mmCIF file with all atom_site columns, C-alpha atoms in Angstrom:
data_model
loop_
_atom_site.group_PDB
_atom_site.id
_atom_site.type_symbol
_atom_site.label_atom_id
_atom_site.label_alt_id
_atom_site.label_comp_id
_atom_site.label_asym_id
_atom_site.label_entity_id
_atom_site.label_seq_id
_atom_site.pdbx_PDB_ins_code
_atom_site.Cartn_x
_atom_site.Cartn_y
_atom_site.Cartn_z
_atom_site.occupancy
_atom_site.B_iso_or_equiv
_atom_site.pdbx_formal_charge
_atom_site.auth_seq_id
_atom_site.auth_comp_id
_atom_site.auth_asym_id
_atom_site.auth_atom_id
_atom_site.pdbx_PDB_model_num
ATOM 1   C CA . MET A 1 1   ? 11.807  -34.860 -37.375 1.00 83.00 ? 14  MET A CA 1
ATOM 2   C CA . LYS A 1 2   ? 8.207   -35.030 -36.403 1.00 85.00 ? 15  LYS A CA 1
ATOM 3   C CA . LYS A 1 3   ? 8.883   -36.640 -33.080 1.00 88.00 ? 16  LYS A CA 1
ATOM 4   C CA . VAL A 1 4   ? 11.458  -33.773 -32.136 1.00 90.00 ? 17  VAL A CA 1
ATOM 5   C CA . ILE A 1 5   ? 9.017   -31.238 -33.067 1.00 92.00 ? 18  ILE A CA 1
ATOM 6   C CA . SER A 1 6   ? 6.080   -32.858 -31.274 1.00 91.00 ? 19  SER A CA 1
ATOM 7   C CA . ALA A 1 7   ? 8.293   -33.338 -28.209 1.00 92.00 ? 20  ALA A CA 1
ATOM 8   C CA . ILE A 1 8   ? 9.190   -29.666 -28.245 1.00 93.00 ? 21  ILE A CA 1
ATOM 9   C CA . LEU A 1 9   ? 5.566   -28.522 -28.633 1.00 92.00 ? 22  LEU A CA 1
ATOM 10  C CA . GLY A 1 10  ? 4.636   -30.995 -25.948 1.00 93.00 ? 23  GLY A CA 1
ATOM 11  C CA . VAL A 1 11  ? 7.254   -29.536 -23.612 1.00 93.00 ? 24  VAL A CA 1
ATOM 12  C CA . LEU A 1 12  ? 6.081   -25.907 -24.389 1.00 93.00 ? 25  LEU A CA 1
ATOM 13  C CA . PHE A 1 13  ? 2.460   -26.698 -23.791 1.00 94.00 ? 26  PHE A CA 1
ATOM 14  C CA . ILE A 1 14  ? 3.321   -28.157 -20.233 1.00 94.00 ? 27  ILE A CA 1
ATOM 15  C CA . VAL A 1 15  ? 5.369   -24.902 -19.550 1.00 92.00 ? 28  VAL A CA 1
ATOM 16  C CA . PHE A 1 16  ? 2.495   -22.747 -20.589 1.00 90.00 ? 29  PHE A CA 1
ATOM 17  C CA . VAL A 1 17  ? 0.020   -24.689 -18.505 1.00 91.00 ? 30  VAL A CA 1
ATOM 18  C CA . ILE A 1 18  ? 2.139   -24.422 -15.391 1.00 90.00 ? 31  ILE A CA 1
ATOM 19  C CA . VAL A 1 19  ? 2.833   -20.757 -15.982 1.00 84.00 ? 32  VAL A CA 1
ATOM 20  C CA . GLY A 1 20  ? -0.874  -20.064 -16.629 1.00 82.00 ? 33  GLY A CA 1
ATOM 21  C CA . ILE A 1 21  ? -1.868  -22.040 -13.316 1.00 84.00 ? 34  ILE A CA 1
ATOM 22  C CA . ILE A 1 22  ? 0.689   -19.783 -11.284 1.00 77.00 ? 35  ILE A CA 1
ATOM 23  C CA . VAL A 1 23  ? -0.446  -16.719 -13.052 1.00 72.00 ? 36  VAL A CA 1
ATOM 24  C CA . ALA A 1 24  ? -4.194  -17.506 -12.494 1.00 72.00 ? 37  ALA A CA 1
ATOM 25  C CA . THR A 1 25  ? -3.523  -18.292 -8.749  1.00 70.00 ? 38  THR A CA 1
ATOM 26  C CA . TYR A 1 26  ? -1.816  -15.126 -8.062  1.00 57.00 ? 39  TYR A CA 1
ATOM 27  C CA . VAL A 1 27  ? -4.533  -12.919 -10.026 1.00 57.00 ? 40  VAL A CA 1
ATOM 28  C CA . PHE A 1 28  ? -7.458  -14.685 -8.660  1.00 59.00 ? 41  PHE A CA 1
ATOM 29  C CA . SER A 1 29  ? -6.397  -15.173 -4.950  1.00 55.00 ? 42  SER A CA 1
ATOM 30  C CA . SER A 1 30  ? -8.149  -13.214 -2.251  1.00 46.00 ? 43  SER A CA 1
ATOM 31  C CA . PRO A 1 31  ? -6.295  -10.756 0.088   1.00 44.00 ? 44  PRO A CA 1
ATOM 32  C CA . SER A 1 32  ? -5.600  -12.092 3.363   1.00 50.00 ? 45  SER A CA 1
ATOM 33  C CA . LYS A 1 33  ? -7.019  -10.348 6.449   1.00 46.00 ? 46  LYS A CA 1
ATOM 34  C CA . ASP A 1 34  ? -4.014  -10.918 8.484   1.00 47.00 ? 47  ASP A CA 1
ATOM 35  C CA . GLY A 1 35  ? -1.389  -10.125 5.832   1.00 50.00 ? 48  GLY A CA 1
ATOM 36  C CA . ASP A 1 36  ? -0.009  -6.843  4.623   1.00 54.00 ? 49  ASP A CA 1
ATOM 37  C CA . SER A 1 37  ? -2.127  -6.350  1.408   1.00 64.00 ? 50  SER A CA 1
ATOM 38  C CA . ARG A 1 38  ? -3.372  -3.240  -0.440  1.00 68.00 ? 51  ARG A CA 1
ATOM 39  C CA . GLN A 1 39  ? -6.588  -3.423  1.292   1.00 70.00 ? 52  GLN A CA 1
ATOM 40  C CA . LEU A 1 40  ? -4.963  -2.802  4.642   1.00 75.00 ? 53  LEU A CA 1
ATOM 41  C CA . ILE A 1 41  ? -2.751  0.123   3.457   1.00 82.00 ? 54  ILE A CA 1
ATOM 42  C CA . MET A 1 42  ? -5.427  1.862   1.553   1.00 82.00 ? 55  MET A CA 1
ATOM 43  C CA . GLY A 1 43  ? -7.043  4.922   3.357   1.00 85.00 ? 56  GLY A CA 1
ATOM 44  C CA . ASN A 1 44  ? -5.685  7.939   5.323   1.00 90.00 ? 57  ASN A CA 1
ATOM 45  C CA . TRP A 1 45  ? -2.904  7.531   7.746   1.00 92.00 ? 58  TRP A CA 1
ATOM 46  C CA . VAL A 1 46  ? -2.290  10.353  10.225  1.00 94.00 ? 59  VAL A CA 1
ATOM 47  C CA . ASP A 1 47  ? 0.863   10.963  12.311  1.00 94.00 ? 60  ASP A CA 1
ATOM 48  C CA . HIS A 1 48  ? -0.594  13.377  15.002  1.00 93.00 ? 61  HIS A CA 1
ATOM 49  C CA . ASP A 1 49  ? 2.835   14.374  16.624  1.00 93.00 ? 62  ASP A CA 1
ATOM 50  C CA . LYS A 1 50  ? 4.322   15.473  13.072  1.00 92.00 ? 63  LYS A CA 1
ATOM 51  C CA . GLN A 1 51  ? 1.152   16.648  11.818  1.00 93.00 ? 64  GLN A CA 1
ATOM 52  C CA . ILE A 1 52  ? 1.503   14.607  8.477   1.00 93.00 ? 65  ILE A CA 1
ATOM 53  C CA . LYS A 1 53  ? -1.282  12.720  6.731   1.00 94.00 ? 66  LYS A CA 1
ATOM 54  C CA . LEU A 1 54  ? -0.481  10.029  4.071   1.00 93.00 ? 67  LEU A CA 1
ATOM 55  C CA . THR A 1 55  ? -3.277  9.092   1.758   1.00 92.00 ? 68  THR A CA 1
ATOM 56  C CA . PHE A 1 56  ? -3.270  5.840   -0.364  1.00 89.00 ? 69  PHE A CA 1
ATOM 57  C CA . SER A 1 57  ? -6.480  5.598   -2.526  1.00 87.00 ? 70  SER A CA 1
ATOM 58  C CA . GLU A 1 58  ? -8.146  2.642   -4.189  1.00 81.00 ? 71  GLU A CA 1
ATOM 59  C CA . ASP A 1 59  ? -7.151  4.047   -7.590  1.00 82.00 ? 72  ASP A CA 1
ATOM 60  C CA . GLY A 1 60  ? -3.386  4.029   -6.666  1.00 85.00 ? 73  GLY A CA 1
ATOM 61  C CA . ASP A 1 61  ? -3.118  7.632   -5.934  1.00 90.00 ? 74  ASP A CA 1
ATOM 62  C CA . PHE A 1 62  ? -0.689  8.817   -3.270  1.00 92.00 ? 75  PHE A CA 1
ATOM 63  C CA . LYS A 1 63  ? -0.899  12.070  -1.390  1.00 93.00 ? 76  LYS A CA 1
ATOM 64  C CA . MET A 1 64  ? 1.169   13.429  1.611   1.00 93.00 ? 77  MET A CA 1
ATOM 65  C CA . VAL A 1 65  ? -0.169  16.566  3.405   1.00 93.00 ? 78  VAL A CA 1
ATOM 66  C CA . ASP A 1 66  ? 1.140   18.890  6.035   1.00 92.00 ? 79  ASP A CA 1
ATOM 67  C CA . MET A 1 67  ? -2.006  19.138  8.258   1.00 92.00 ? 80  MET A CA 1
ATOM 68  C CA . LYS A 1 68  ? -0.507  22.185  10.066  1.00 91.00 ? 81  LYS A CA 1
ATOM 69  C CA . GLU A 1 69  ? -0.251  24.360  7.166   1.00 90.00 ? 82  GLU A CA 1
ATOM 70  C CA . ASP A 1 70  ? -2.951  22.525  4.920   1.00 89.00 ? 83  ASP A CA 1
ATOM 71  C CA . LYS A 1 71  ? 0.047   22.094  2.304   1.00 90.00 ? 84  LYS A CA 1
ATOM 72  C CA . THR A 1 72  ? 0.291   19.236  -0.166  1.00 90.00 ? 85  THR A CA 1
ATOM 73  C CA . LEU A 1 73  ? 4.009   17.971  0.291   1.00 91.00 ? 86  LEU A CA 1
ATOM 74  C CA . GLY A 1 74  ? 3.828   15.363  -2.640  1.00 91.00 ? 87  GLY A CA 1
ATOM 75  C CA . LYS A 1 75  ? 1.345   13.628  -4.997  1.00 92.00 ? 88  LYS A CA 1
ATOM 76  C CA . GLY A 1 76  ? 1.749   10.615  -7.243  1.00 89.00 ? 89  GLY A CA 1
ATOM 77  C CA . TYR A 1 77  ? 0.938   7.059   -7.823  1.00 90.00 ? 90  TYR A CA 1
ATOM 78  C CA . PHE A 1 78  ? 1.906   4.019   -5.657  1.00 89.00 ? 91  PHE A CA 1
ATOM 79  C CA . LYS A 1 79  ? 2.238   0.249   -5.745  1.00 87.00 ? 92  LYS A CA 1
ATOM 80  C CA . ILE A 1 80  ? 3.009   -2.198  -3.067  1.00 86.00 ? 93  ILE A CA 1
ATOM 81  C CA . LYS A 1 81  ? 5.588   -4.679  -2.740  1.00 82.00 ? 94  LYS A CA 1
ATOM 82  C CA . GLU A 1 82  ? 4.425   -7.049  -0.060  1.00 78.00 ? 95  GLU A CA 1
ATOM 83  C CA . ASP A 1 83  ? 7.259   -9.328  0.064   1.00 78.00 ? 96  ASP A CA 1
ATOM 84  C CA . ASN A 1 84  ? 9.765   -6.618  1.042   1.00 83.00 ? 97  ASN A CA 1
ATOM 85  C CA . LYS A 1 85  ? 7.039   -4.463  2.878   1.00 86.00 ? 98  LYS A CA 1
ATOM 86  C CA . GLU A 1 86  ? 7.674   -1.568  0.624   1.00 88.00 ? 99  GLU A CA 1
ATOM 87  C CA . ILE A 1 87  ? 5.519   1.099   -1.202  1.00 90.00 ? 100 ILE A CA 1
ATOM 88  C CA . LYS A 1 88  ? 6.908   2.207   -4.447  1.00 89.00 ? 101 LYS A CA 1
ATOM 89  C CA . ILE A 1 89  ? 5.886   5.702   -5.275  1.00 89.00 ? 102 ILE A CA 1
ATOM 90  C CA . LEU A 1 90  ? 6.062   7.703   -8.600  1.00 88.00 ? 103 LEU A CA 1
ATOM 91  C CA . LEU A 1 91  ? 6.052   11.333  -7.286  1.00 87.00 ? 104 LEU A CA 1
ATOM 92  C CA . LEU A 1 92  ? 4.641   13.971  -9.781  1.00 82.00 ? 105 LEU A CA 1
ATOM 93  C CA . HIS A 1 93  ? 7.479   16.583  -10.067 1.00 77.00 ? 106 HIS A CA 1
ATOM 94  C CA . GLY A 1 94  ? 5.316   19.535  -10.044 1.00 76.00 ? 107 GLY A CA 1
ATOM 95  C CA . ASP A 1 95  ? 3.386   18.294  -6.921  1.00 75.00 ? 108 ASP A CA 1
ATOM 96  C CA . ARG A 1 96  ? 6.275   17.825  -4.794  1.00 76.00 ? 109 ARG A CA 1
ATOM 97  C CA . SER A 1 97  ? 7.677   20.164  -2.048  1.00 76.00 ? 110 SER A CA 1
ATOM 98  C CA . GLU A 1 98  ? 11.200  20.698  -1.298  1.00 77.00 ? 111 GLU A CA 1
ATOM 99  C CA . ASP A 1 99  ? 10.349  21.028  2.502   1.00 74.00 ? 112 ASP A CA 1
ATOM 100 C CA . ILE A 1 100 ? 10.721  17.137  2.809   1.00 78.00 ? 113 ILE A CA 1
ATOM 101 C CA . ASN A 1 101 ? 13.449  14.691  1.835   1.00 77.00 ? 114 ASN A CA 1
ATOM 102 C CA . PHE A 1 102 ? 11.579  11.885  0.012   1.00 81.00 ? 115 PHE A CA 1
ATOM 103 C CA . GLY A 1 103 ? 14.750  10.232  -0.799  1.00 80.00 ? 116 GLY A CA 1
ATOM 104 C CA . ILE A 1 104 ? 14.261  10.511  -4.620  1.00 79.00 ? 117 ILE A CA 1
ATOM 105 C CA . SER A 1 105 ? 15.942  8.494   -7.193  1.00 77.00 ? 118 SER A CA 1
ATOM 106 C CA . LEU A 1 106 ? 15.777  8.938   -11.015 1.00 72.00 ? 119 LEU A CA 1
ATOM 107 C CA . PHE A 1 107 ? 14.152  12.323  -10.527 1.00 76.00 ? 120 PHE A CA 1
ATOM 108 C CA . TYR A 1 108 ? 10.771  10.769  -9.729  1.00 81.00 ? 121 TYR A CA 1
ATOM 109 C CA . PHE A 1 109 ? 10.758  7.681   -7.817  1.00 87.00 ? 122 PHE A CA 1
ATOM 110 C CA . CYS A 1 110 ? 10.856  7.017   -3.994  1.00 89.00 ? 123 CYS A CA 1
ATOM 111 C CA . THR A 1 111 ? 10.389  4.152   -1.752  1.00 91.00 ? 124 THR A CA 1
ATOM 112 C CA . ILE A 1 112 ? 8.467   3.906   1.711   1.00 91.00 ? 125 ILE A CA 1
ATOM 113 C CA . SER A 1 113 ? 9.213   1.000   3.955   1.00 91.00 ? 126 SER A CA 1
ATOM 114 C CA . TYR A 1 114 ? 6.294   -0.020  6.262   1.00 90.00 ? 127 TYR A CA 1
ATOM 115 C CA . ASN A 1 115 ? 6.361   -2.177  9.392   1.00 89.00 ? 128 ASN A CA 1
ATOM 116 C CA . ASP A 1 116 ? 4.384   -2.799  12.551  1.00 86.00 ? 129 ASP A CA 1
ATOM 117 C CA . LEU A 1 117 ? 1.354   -2.680  10.621  1.00 83.00 ? 130 LEU A CA 1
ATOM 118 C CA . LYS A 1 118 ? -1.444  -3.692  13.164  1.00 82.00 ? 131 LYS A CA 1
ATOM 119 C CA . TYR A 1 119 ? -5.040  -3.716  12.168  1.00 76.00 ? 132 TYR A CA 1
ATOM 120 C CA . PRO A 1 120 ? -8.035  -4.447  14.488  1.00 74.00 ? 133 PRO A CA 1
ATOM 121 C CA . SER A 1 121 ? -9.948  -7.546  13.743  1.00 69.00 ? 134 SER A CA 1
ATOM 122 C CA . GLU A 1 122 ? -13.420 -7.575  11.963  1.00 66.00 ? 135 GLU A CA 1
ATOM 123 C CA . ASN A 1 123 ? -15.136 -8.425  15.129  1.00 67.00 ? 136 ASN A CA 1
ATOM 124 C CA . GLU A 1 124 ? -13.394 -5.472  17.089  1.00 64.00 ? 137 GLU A CA 1
ATOM 125 C CA . ILE A 1 125 ? -14.497 -3.042  14.450  1.00 61.00 ? 138 ILE A CA 1
ATOM 126 C CA . LYS A 1 126 ? -18.116 -4.415  14.701  1.00 61.00 ? 139 LYS A CA 1
ATOM 127 C CA . ARG A 1 127 ? -18.101 -3.826  18.555  1.00 63.00 ? 140 ARG A CA 1
ATOM 128 C CA . ASP A 1 128 ? -17.278 -0.146  17.815  1.00 62.00 ? 141 ASP A CA 1
ATOM 129 C CA . THR A 1 129 ? -13.858 -0.403  19.702  1.00 65.00 ? 142 THR A CA 1
ATOM 130 C CA . LYS A 1 130 ? -11.844 2.896   19.311  1.00 69.00 ? 143 LYS A CA 1
ATOM 131 C CA . GLU A 1 131 ? -8.655  0.862   18.511  1.00 76.00 ? 144 GLU A CA 1
ATOM 132 C CA . LEU A 1 132 ? -7.397  2.199   15.247  1.00 81.00 ? 145 LEU A CA 1
ATOM 133 C CA . ALA A 1 133 ? -4.840  0.468   12.858  1.00 82.00 ? 146 ALA A CA 1
ATOM 134 C CA . THR A 1 134 ? -1.288  1.643   13.165  1.00 88.00 ? 147 THR A CA 1
ATOM 135 C CA . CYS A 1 135 ? 1.617   1.446   11.027  1.00 90.00 ? 148 CYS A CA 1
ATOM 136 C CA . LYS A 1 136 ? 5.180   2.989   10.920  1.00 92.00 ? 149 LYS A CA 1
ATOM 137 C CA . PHE A 1 137 ? 6.422   4.436   7.593   1.00 93.00 ? 150 PHE A CA 1
ATOM 138 C CA . LEU A 1 138 ? 9.846   5.324   6.559   1.00 92.00 ? 151 LEU A CA 1
ATOM 139 C CA . PHE A 1 139 ? 11.094  7.130   3.396   1.00 89.00 ? 152 PHE A CA 1
ATOM 140 C CA . GLN A 1 140 ? 14.281  5.152   2.276   1.00 86.00 ? 153 GLN A CA 1
ATOM 141 C CA . ASN A 1 141 ? 17.357  7.087   1.204   1.00 77.00 ? 154 ASN A CA 1
ATOM 142 C CA . ALA A 1 142 ? 16.110  10.041  3.084   1.00 80.00 ? 155 ALA A CA 1
ATOM 143 C CA . ASP A 1 143 ? 16.886  11.653  6.386   1.00 80.00 ? 156 ASP A CA 1
ATOM 144 C CA . GLY A 1 144 ? 15.486  8.609   8.376   1.00 81.00 ? 157 GLY A CA 1
ATOM 145 C CA . THR A 1 145 ? 12.217  10.321  9.700   1.00 86.00 ? 158 THR A CA 1
ATOM 146 C CA . VAL A 1 146 ? 9.769   7.596   10.977  1.00 91.00 ? 159 VAL A CA 1
ATOM 147 C CA . TYR A 1 147 ? 6.123   8.431   10.629  1.00 91.00 ? 160 TYR A CA 1
ATOM 148 C CA . LYS A 1 148 ? 4.166   6.550   13.302  1.00 93.00 ? 161 LYS A CA 1
ATOM 149 C CA . CYS A 1 149 ? 0.704   6.655   11.942  1.00 93.00 ? 162 CYS A CA 1
ATOM 150 C CA . GLU A 1 150 ? -2.648  5.536   12.605  1.00 90.00 ? 163 GLU A CA 1
ATOM 151 C CA . ARG A 1 151 ? -5.844  5.373   10.225  1.00 85.00 ? 164 ARG A CA 1
ATOM 152 C CA . ASP A 1 152 ? -8.286  8.143   10.835  1.00 81.00 ? 165 ASP A CA 1
ATOM 153 C CA . GLU A 1 153 ? -11.059 5.595   10.751  1.00 75.00 ? 166 GLU A CA 1
ATOM 154 C CA . ASN A 1 154 ? -11.529 1.935   10.666  1.00 65.00 ? 167 ASN A CA 1
ATOM 155 C CA . LYS A 1 155 ? -12.898 0.273   7.555   1.00 61.00 ? 168 LYS A CA 1
ATOM 156 C CA . ALA A 1 156 ? -12.617 -3.356  6.491   1.00 55.00 ? 169 ALA A CA 1
ATOM 157 C CA . ASN A 1 157 ? -13.933 -4.064  2.786   1.00 51.00 ? 170 ASN A CA 1
ATOM 158 C CA . PHE A 1 158 ? -12.002 -7.392  2.148   1.00 41.00 ? 171 PHE A CA 1
ATOM 159 C CA . TYR A 1 159 ? -14.583 -9.377  0.640   1.00 37.00 ? 172 TYR A CA 1
ATOM 160 C CA . GLY A 1 160 ? -17.093 -7.192  -0.827  1.00 44.00 ? 173 GLY A CA 1
ATOM 161 C CA . LYS A 1 161 ? -19.005 -6.074  2.367   1.00 46.00 ? 174 LYS A CA 1
ATOM 162 C CA . GLU A 1 162 ? -17.654 -2.753  3.997   1.00 50.00 ? 175 GLU A CA 1
ATOM 163 C CA . ILE A 1 163 ? -17.744 -2.709  7.650   1.00 47.00 ? 176 ILE A CA 1
ATOM 164 C CA . SER A 1 164 ? -16.909 0.525   9.499   1.00 47.00 ? 177 SER A CA 1
ATOM 165 C CA . THR A 1 165 ? -17.368 1.826   13.082  1.00 42.00 ? 178 THR A CA 1
ATOM 166 C CA . SER A 1 166 ? -20.354 3.948   12.079  1.00 42.00 ? 179 SER A CA 1
ATOM 167 C CA . ASP A 1 167 ? -22.308 1.008   10.828  1.00 39.00 ? 180 ASP A CA 1
ATOM 168 C CA . VAL A 1 168 ? -22.747 -0.470  14.325  1.00 33.00 ? 181 VAL A CA 1
#
């Protein structure tokens, strides 16, 4: 009986160690400069043709503004699913306009797909180039409107030091 219990405890210990290593690796890994990470998505994204601004803050807040009428179309909170290139948004019901089809499910949730995320390298930002980051956003389960956005300014703060075009 003691051998069975010690074998079970030994297996459980090994499983906990493996799970701990996987979780620690995920939690403490640094974001890649080349990948699609929260650092790349954060900030103000503007579609000049449609006069729409999407804001993703460091605190996880999301906001969509019609720049022509200076009207908030939607507010809420977001999280990024990098594997699927999706942004999940919990829209606050009182801060949502009926002027736009967000593709709402379960009364509060919507999903934005993003693709073609292009971000200038740190060297280009230091050289004060006017090349801005660009991305395409699409609200899933909605009318299929694609927002071709660019950042309103370039910033890179991947590893603690913030670099922007105004620093050069």
